[in-house]
mmCIF file of C-alpha atoms in Angstrom:
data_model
loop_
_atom_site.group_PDB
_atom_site.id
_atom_site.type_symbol
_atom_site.label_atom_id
_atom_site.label_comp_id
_atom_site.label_asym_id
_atom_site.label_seq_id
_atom_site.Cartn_x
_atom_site.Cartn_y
_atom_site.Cartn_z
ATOM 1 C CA UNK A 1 0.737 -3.906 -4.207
ATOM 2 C CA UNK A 2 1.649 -6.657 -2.042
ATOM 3 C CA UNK A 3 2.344 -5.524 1.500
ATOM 4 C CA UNK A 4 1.737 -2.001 1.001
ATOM 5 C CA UNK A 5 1.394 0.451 4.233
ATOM 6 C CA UNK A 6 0.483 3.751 5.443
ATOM 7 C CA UNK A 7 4.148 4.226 5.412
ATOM 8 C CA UNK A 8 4.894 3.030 2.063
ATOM 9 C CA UNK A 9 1.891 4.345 0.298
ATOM 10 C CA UNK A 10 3.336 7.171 -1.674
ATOM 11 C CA UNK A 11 6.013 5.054 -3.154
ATOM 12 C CA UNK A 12 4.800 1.751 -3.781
ATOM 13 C CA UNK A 13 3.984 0.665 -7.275
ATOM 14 C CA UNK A 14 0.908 -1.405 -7.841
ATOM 15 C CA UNK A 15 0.561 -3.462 -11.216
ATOM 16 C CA UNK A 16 -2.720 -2.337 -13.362
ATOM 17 C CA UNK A 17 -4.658 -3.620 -15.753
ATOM 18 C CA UNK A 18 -2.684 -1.927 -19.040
ATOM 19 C CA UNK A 19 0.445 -3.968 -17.804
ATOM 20 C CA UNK A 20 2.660 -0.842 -16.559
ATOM 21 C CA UNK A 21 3.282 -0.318 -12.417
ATOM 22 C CA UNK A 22 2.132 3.091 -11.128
ATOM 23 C CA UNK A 23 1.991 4.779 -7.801
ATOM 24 C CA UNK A 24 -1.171 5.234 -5.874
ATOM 25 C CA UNK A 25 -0.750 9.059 -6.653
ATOM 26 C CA UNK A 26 0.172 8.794 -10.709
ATOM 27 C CA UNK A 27 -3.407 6.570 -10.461
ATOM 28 C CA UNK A 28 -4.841 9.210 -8.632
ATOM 29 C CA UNK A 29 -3.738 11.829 -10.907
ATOM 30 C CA UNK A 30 -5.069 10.461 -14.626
ATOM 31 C CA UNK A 31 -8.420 10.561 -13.833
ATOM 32 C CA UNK A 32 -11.428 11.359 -11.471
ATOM 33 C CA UNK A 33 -13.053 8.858 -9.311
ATOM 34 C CA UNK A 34 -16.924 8.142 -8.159
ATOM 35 C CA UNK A 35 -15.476 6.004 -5.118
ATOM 36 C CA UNK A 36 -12.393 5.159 -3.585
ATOM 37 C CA UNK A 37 -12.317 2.734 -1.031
ATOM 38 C CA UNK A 38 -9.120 2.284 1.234
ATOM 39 C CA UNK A 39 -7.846 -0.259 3.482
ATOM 40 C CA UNK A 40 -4.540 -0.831 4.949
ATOM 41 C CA UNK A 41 -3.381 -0.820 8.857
ATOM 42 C CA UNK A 42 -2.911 -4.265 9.349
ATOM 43 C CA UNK A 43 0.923 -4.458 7.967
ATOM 44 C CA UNK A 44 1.690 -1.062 10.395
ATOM 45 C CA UNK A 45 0.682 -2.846 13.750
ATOM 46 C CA UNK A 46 4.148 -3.116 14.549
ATOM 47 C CA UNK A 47 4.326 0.946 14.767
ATOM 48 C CA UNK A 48 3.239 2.837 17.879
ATOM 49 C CA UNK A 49 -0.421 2.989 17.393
ATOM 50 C CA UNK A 50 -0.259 7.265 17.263
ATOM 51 C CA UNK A 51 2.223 7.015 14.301
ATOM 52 C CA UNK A 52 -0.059 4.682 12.269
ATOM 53 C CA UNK A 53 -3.153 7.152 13.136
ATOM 54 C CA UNK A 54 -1.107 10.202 12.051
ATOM 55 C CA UNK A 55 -0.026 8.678 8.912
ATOM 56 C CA UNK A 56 -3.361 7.129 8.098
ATOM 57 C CA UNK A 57 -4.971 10.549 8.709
ATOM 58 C CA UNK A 58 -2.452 12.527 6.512
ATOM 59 C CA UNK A 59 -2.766 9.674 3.668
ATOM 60 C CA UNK A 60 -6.842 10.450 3.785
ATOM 61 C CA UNK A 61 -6.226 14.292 3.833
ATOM 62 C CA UNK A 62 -4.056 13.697 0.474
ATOM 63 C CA UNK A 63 -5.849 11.425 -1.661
ATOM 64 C CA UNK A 64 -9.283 13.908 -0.485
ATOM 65 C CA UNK A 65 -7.181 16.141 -1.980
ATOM 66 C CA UNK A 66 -6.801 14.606 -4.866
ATOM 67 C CA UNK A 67 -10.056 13.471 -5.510
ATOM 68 C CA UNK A 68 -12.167 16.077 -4.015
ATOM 69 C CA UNK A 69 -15.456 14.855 -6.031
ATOM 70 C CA UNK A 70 -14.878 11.448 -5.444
ATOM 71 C CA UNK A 71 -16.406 9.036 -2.083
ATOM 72 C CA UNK A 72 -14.088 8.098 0.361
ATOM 73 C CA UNK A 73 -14.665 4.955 2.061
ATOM 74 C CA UNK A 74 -12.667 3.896 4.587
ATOM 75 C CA UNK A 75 -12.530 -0.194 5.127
ATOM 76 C CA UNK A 76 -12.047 -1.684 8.500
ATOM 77 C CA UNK A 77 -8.347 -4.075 9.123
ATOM 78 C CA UNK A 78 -9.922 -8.078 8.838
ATOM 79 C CA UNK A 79 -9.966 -9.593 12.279
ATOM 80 C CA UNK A 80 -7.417 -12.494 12.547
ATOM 81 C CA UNK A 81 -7.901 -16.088 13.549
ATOM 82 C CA UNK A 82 -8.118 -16.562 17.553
ATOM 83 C CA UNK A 83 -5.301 -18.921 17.892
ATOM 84 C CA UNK A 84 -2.915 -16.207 15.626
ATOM 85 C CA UNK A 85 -3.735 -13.527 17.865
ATOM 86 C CA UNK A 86 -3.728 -15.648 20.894
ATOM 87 C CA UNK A 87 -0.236 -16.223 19.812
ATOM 88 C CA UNK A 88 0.814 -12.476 18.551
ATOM 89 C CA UNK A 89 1.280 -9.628 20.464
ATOM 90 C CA UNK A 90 1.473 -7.184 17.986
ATOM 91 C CA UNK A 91 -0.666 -9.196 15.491
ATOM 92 C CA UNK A 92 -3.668 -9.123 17.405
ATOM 93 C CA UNK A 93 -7.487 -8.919 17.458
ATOM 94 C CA UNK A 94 -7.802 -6.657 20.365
ATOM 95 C CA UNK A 95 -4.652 -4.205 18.342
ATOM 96 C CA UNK A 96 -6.774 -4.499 15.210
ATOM 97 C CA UNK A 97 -9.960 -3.102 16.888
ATOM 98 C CA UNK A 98 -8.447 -0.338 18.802
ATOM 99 C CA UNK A 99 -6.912 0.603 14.969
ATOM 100 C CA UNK A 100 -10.827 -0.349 13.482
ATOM 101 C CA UNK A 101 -11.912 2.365 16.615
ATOM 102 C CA UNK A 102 -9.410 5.239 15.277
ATOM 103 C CA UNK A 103 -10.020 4.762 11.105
ATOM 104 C CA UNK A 104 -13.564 4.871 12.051
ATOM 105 C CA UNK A 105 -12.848 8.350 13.827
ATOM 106 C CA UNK A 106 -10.990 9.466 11.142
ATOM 107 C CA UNK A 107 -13.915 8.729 8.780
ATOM 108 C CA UNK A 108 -16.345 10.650 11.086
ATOM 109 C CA UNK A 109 -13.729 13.572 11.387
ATOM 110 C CA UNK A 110 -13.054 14.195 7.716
ATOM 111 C CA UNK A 111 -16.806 12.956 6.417
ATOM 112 C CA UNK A 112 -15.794 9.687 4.689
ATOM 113 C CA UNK A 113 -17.984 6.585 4.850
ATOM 114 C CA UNK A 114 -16.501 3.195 7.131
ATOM 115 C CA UNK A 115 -17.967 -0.210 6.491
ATOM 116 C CA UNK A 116 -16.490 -3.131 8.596
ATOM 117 C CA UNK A 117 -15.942 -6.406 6.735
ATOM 118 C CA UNK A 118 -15.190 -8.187 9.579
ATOM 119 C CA UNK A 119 -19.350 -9.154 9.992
ATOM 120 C CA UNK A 120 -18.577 -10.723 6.948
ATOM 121 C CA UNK A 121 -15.700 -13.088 8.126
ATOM 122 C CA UNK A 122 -15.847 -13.638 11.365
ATOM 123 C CA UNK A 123 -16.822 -16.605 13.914
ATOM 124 C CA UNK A 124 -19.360 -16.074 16.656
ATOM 125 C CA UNK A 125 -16.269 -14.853 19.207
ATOM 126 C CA UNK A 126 -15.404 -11.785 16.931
ATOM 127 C CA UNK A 127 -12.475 -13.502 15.279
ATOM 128 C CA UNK A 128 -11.444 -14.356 11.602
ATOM 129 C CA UNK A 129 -13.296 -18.049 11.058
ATOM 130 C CA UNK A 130 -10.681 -20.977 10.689
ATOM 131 C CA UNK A 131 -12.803 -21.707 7.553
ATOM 132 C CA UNK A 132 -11.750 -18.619 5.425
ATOM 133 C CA UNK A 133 -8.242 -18.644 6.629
ATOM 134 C CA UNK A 134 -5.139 -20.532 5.636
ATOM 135 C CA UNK A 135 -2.288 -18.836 7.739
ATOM 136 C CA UNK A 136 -4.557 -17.080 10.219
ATOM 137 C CA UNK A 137 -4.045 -13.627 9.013
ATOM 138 C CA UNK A 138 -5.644 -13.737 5.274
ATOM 139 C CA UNK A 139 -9.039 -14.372 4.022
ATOM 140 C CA UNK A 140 -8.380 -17.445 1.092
ATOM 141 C CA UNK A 141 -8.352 -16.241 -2.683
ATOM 142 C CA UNK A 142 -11.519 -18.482 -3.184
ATOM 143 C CA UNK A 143 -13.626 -16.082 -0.500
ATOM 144 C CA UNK A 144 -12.733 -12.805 -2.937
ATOM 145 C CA UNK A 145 -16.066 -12.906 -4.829
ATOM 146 C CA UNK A 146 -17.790 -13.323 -1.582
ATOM 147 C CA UNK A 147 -16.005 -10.107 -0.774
ATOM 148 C CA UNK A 148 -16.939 -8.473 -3.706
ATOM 149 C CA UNK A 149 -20.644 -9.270 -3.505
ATOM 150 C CA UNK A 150 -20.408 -7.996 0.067
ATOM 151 C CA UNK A 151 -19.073 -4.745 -0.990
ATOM 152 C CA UNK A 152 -21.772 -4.287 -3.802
ATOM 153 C CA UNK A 153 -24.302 -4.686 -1.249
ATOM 154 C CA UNK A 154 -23.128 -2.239 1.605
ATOM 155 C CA UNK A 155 -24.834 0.835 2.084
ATOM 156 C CA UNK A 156 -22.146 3.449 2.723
ATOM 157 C CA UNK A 157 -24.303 5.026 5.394
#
């Protein structure tokens, strides 16, 4: 789902594969999974930084729930060009990394594995590269397989 949050997670509908839109808890529901990986935070900046953690945390807590068998990991928020968060106060690199900080506490806390994209994408000053980014926020469709090959090969640690 396009846009979806910590605060919206429950009710959003994402589109799958068999052509029918389910929530993230009907999906969670049909079947038992190996892995589950989970990233959102970036679209919540605009929240007090304590709400987003509480929500984050109780969203983990459910879907463990859920899926007691199954791996949590726990994806850092992508860093975002310098000149957008040079320009953002809310959309920020130093906001994302203080957000990065707490999800990786939460993984620690409730024994789920973090891995942290952002070695993946970013320049040499800790920000999302100009080169991967067309509106300073997003990595560019084309960079998705890089992505995916960077996932395969990440040792959940």
């Amino acid at each position: 789902d396009s846009g979806m949050s910590v605060f919206s997670l429950w009710e959003s509908k994402a589109d799958c594969s068999d052509g029918e839109k389910k929530t993230l808890e009907q999906l969670l529901s049909e079947k038992q999974y190996q892995t589950i990986h989970f990233m959102l935070g970036i679209n919540e900046l605009g929240y007090p930084m304590e709400q987003i953690v509480q929500e984050y945390e109780e969203a983990v807590e459910k879907i463990q729930d859920m899926q007691p068998q199954a791996i949590v990991v726990l994806g850092a928020n992508m860093h975002v060009t310098a000149e957008k968060s040079e320009s953002s106060s809310i959309y920020n690199n130093e906001r994302i990394n203080i957000l990065n900080d707490q999800i990786k506490q939460i993984g620690q806390e409730q024994n789920c594995y973090y891995i942290d994209v952002n070695e993946r994408f970013d320049d040499e000053e800790g920000s999302l590269s100009e080169e991967y980014s067309g509106d300073g926020s997003h990595v560019l469709g084309k960079y998705y397989a890089e992505w995916t090959v960077w996932l395969q090969g990440t040792r959940t640690q």
